[in-house]
C-alpha atoms as one frame of an Amber mdcrd trajectory, in Angstrom:
protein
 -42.359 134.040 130.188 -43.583 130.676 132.198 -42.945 128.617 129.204 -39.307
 127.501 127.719 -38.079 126.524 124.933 -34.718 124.041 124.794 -33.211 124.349
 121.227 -30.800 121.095 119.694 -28.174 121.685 116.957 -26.208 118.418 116.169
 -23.782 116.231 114.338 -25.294 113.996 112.070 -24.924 110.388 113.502 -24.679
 111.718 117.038 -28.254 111.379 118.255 -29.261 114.290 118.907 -32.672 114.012
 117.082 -33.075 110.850 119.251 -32.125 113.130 122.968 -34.895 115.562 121.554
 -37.877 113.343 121.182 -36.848 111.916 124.447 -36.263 114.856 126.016 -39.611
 116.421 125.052 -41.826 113.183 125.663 -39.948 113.396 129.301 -41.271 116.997
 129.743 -44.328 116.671 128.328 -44.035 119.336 125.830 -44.318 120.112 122.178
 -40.994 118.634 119.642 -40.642 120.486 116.658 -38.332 119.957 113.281 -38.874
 119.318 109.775 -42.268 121.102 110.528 -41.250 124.354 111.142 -40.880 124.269
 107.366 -44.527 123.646 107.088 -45.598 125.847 109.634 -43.442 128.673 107.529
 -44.690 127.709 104.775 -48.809 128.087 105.743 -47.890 131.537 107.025 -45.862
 132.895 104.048 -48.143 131.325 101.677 -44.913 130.259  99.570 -44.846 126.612
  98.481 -43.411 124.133 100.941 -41.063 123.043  98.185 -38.980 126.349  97.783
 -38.212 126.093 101.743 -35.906 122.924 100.571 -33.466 125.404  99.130 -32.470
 126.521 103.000 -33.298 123.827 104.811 -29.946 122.290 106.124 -30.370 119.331
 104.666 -30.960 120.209 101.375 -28.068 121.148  98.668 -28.095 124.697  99.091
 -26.146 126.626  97.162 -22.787 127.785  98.367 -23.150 130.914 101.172 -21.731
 134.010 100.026 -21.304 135.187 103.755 -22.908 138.812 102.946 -23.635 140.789
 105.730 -26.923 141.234 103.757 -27.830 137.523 103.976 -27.276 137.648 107.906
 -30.510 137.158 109.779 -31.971 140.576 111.435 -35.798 139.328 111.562 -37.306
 141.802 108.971 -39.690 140.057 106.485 -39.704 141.194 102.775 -43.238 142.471
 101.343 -45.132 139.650  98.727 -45.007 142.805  96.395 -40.938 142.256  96.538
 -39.217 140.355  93.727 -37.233 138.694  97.004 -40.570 137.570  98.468 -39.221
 134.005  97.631 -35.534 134.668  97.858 -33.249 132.217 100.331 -33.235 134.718
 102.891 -36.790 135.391 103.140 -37.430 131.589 103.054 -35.080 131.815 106.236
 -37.443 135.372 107.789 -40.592 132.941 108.004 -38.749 130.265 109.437 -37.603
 132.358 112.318 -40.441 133.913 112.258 -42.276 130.295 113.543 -39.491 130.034
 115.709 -39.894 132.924 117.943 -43.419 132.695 117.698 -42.902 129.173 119.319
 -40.658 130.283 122.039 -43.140 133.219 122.807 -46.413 131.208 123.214 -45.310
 127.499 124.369 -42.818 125.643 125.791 -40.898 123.077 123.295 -37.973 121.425
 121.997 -36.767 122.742 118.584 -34.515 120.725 115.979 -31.555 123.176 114.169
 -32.319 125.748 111.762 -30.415 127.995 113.531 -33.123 128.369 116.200 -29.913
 128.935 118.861 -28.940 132.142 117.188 -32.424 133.699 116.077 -33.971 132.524
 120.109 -30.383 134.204 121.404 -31.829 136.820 123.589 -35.098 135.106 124.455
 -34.010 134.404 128.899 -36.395 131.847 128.664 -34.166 129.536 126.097 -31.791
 126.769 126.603 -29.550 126.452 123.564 -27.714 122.409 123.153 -25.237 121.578
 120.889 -24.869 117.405 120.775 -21.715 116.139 118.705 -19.974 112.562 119.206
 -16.421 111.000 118.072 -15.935 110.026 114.505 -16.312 106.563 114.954 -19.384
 106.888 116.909 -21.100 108.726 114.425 -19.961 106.445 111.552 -21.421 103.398
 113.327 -24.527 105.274 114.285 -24.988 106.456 110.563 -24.253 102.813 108.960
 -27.491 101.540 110.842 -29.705 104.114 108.510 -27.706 104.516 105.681 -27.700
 101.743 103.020 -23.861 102.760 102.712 -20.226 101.553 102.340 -18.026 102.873
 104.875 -16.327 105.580 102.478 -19.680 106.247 101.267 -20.863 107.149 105.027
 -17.546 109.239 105.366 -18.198 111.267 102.486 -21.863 111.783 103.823 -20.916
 112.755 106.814 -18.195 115.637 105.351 -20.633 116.692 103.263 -23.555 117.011
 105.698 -21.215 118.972 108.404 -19.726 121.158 105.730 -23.724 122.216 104.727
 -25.102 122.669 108.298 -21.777 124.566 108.717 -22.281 126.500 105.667 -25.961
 126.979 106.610 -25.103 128.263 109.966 -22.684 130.935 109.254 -24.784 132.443
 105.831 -27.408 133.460 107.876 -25.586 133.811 111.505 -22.480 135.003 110.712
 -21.194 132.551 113.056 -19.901 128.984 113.536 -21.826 125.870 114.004 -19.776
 124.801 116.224 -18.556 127.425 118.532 -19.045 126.435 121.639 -19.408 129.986
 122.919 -22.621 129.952 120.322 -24.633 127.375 122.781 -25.177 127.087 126.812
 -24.683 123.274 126.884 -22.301 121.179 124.644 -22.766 117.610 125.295 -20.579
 114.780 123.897 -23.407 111.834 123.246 -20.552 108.910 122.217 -19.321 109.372
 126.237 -22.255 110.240 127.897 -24.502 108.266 126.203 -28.690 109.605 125.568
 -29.665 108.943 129.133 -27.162 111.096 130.708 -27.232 114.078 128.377 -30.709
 114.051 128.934 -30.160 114.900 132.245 -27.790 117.027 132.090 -30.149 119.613
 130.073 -32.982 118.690 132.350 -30.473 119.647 135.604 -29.115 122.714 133.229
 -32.765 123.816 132.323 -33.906 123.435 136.090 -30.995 126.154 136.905 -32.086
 128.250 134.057 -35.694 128.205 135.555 -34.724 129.418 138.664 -33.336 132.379
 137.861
């Protein structure tokens, strides 16, 4: 494959939404997120609505961690009474997702897209995550919040993409063995992790 695709999961608070709209304005190429969902949605033909149930930042309901809930790519049938069942919800999504990496080159937002783009040679998988304090004051300038309030938020909204992660992985969000670049944005700042995944990517090109 000519193109590539570099994928982001992050901390909340830690930029990492920021380093991928910079990152993908800097290489001229596509920036996908919250419209995956849309995208999975158009192709299912299930309401856009039901694919807030899985989306990490929606209350999901707690993971069971069945091996049955773990991602393997197969799609269930409309005839199914699972047609609109969490994990299916998840199928389409990944569904977009490798259809992305196979036909363009892009930067894609969470969902997982590390683990279900893990064998694709042509992907670049980022994990961005910053020190407590950093991600407190980063979060307090677009959350109307007290600073206990902010805590909480942030607890709750790692213990969710966590929780997200390892329903339909089996994995940990952050396992650094899950990702090819971990980047601390609080020391390196958006500039510099920037290019490190542009000097990363250019090694992965010329393999």
């Amino acid at each position: 494959m000519d193109n590539f695709v570099i994928t982001i999961a992050r901390q909340y608070g830690s930029g990492g939404r920021t380093i991928g709209e910079m990152l993908s304005k800097r290489l001229g190429i596509s920036y996908y997120d919250k419209d995956i969902i849309r995208m999975a949605s158009e192709d299912s033909g299930i309401h856009e609505k039901l694919f807030g149930r899985v989306d990490e930042y929606s209350s999901a309901k707690p993971p069971l961690f069945a091996k049955t809930s773990i991602y393997k790519g197969e799609l269930i049938p409309p005839q199914s009474k699972e047609f609109t069942s969490d994990e299916n919800l998840f199928n389409y999504t990944a569904k977009v997702i490798r259809h992305l990496a196979e036909t363009e080159s892009c930067v894609i937002i969470g969902r997982c897209s590390n683990f279900i783009l893990k064998d694709y040679p042509n992907v670049l998988s980022v994990f961005i995550h910053a020190s407590h304090d950093y991600r407190m004051q980063e979060a307090s300038k677009k959350l109307s919040k007290s600073e206990k309030e902010i805590e909480k938020f942030l607890q709750k909204d790692d213990k969710r993409k966590f929780e997200y992660y390892r329903r339909f992985t089996g994995g940990e969000w952050t396992d650094a063995t899950n990702y090819d670049l971990c980047l601390d944005s609080s020391k390196l700042g958006y500039e510099k992790c920037i290019e490190e995944i542009e000097h990363r990517l250019k090694v992965l090109r010329e393999k």
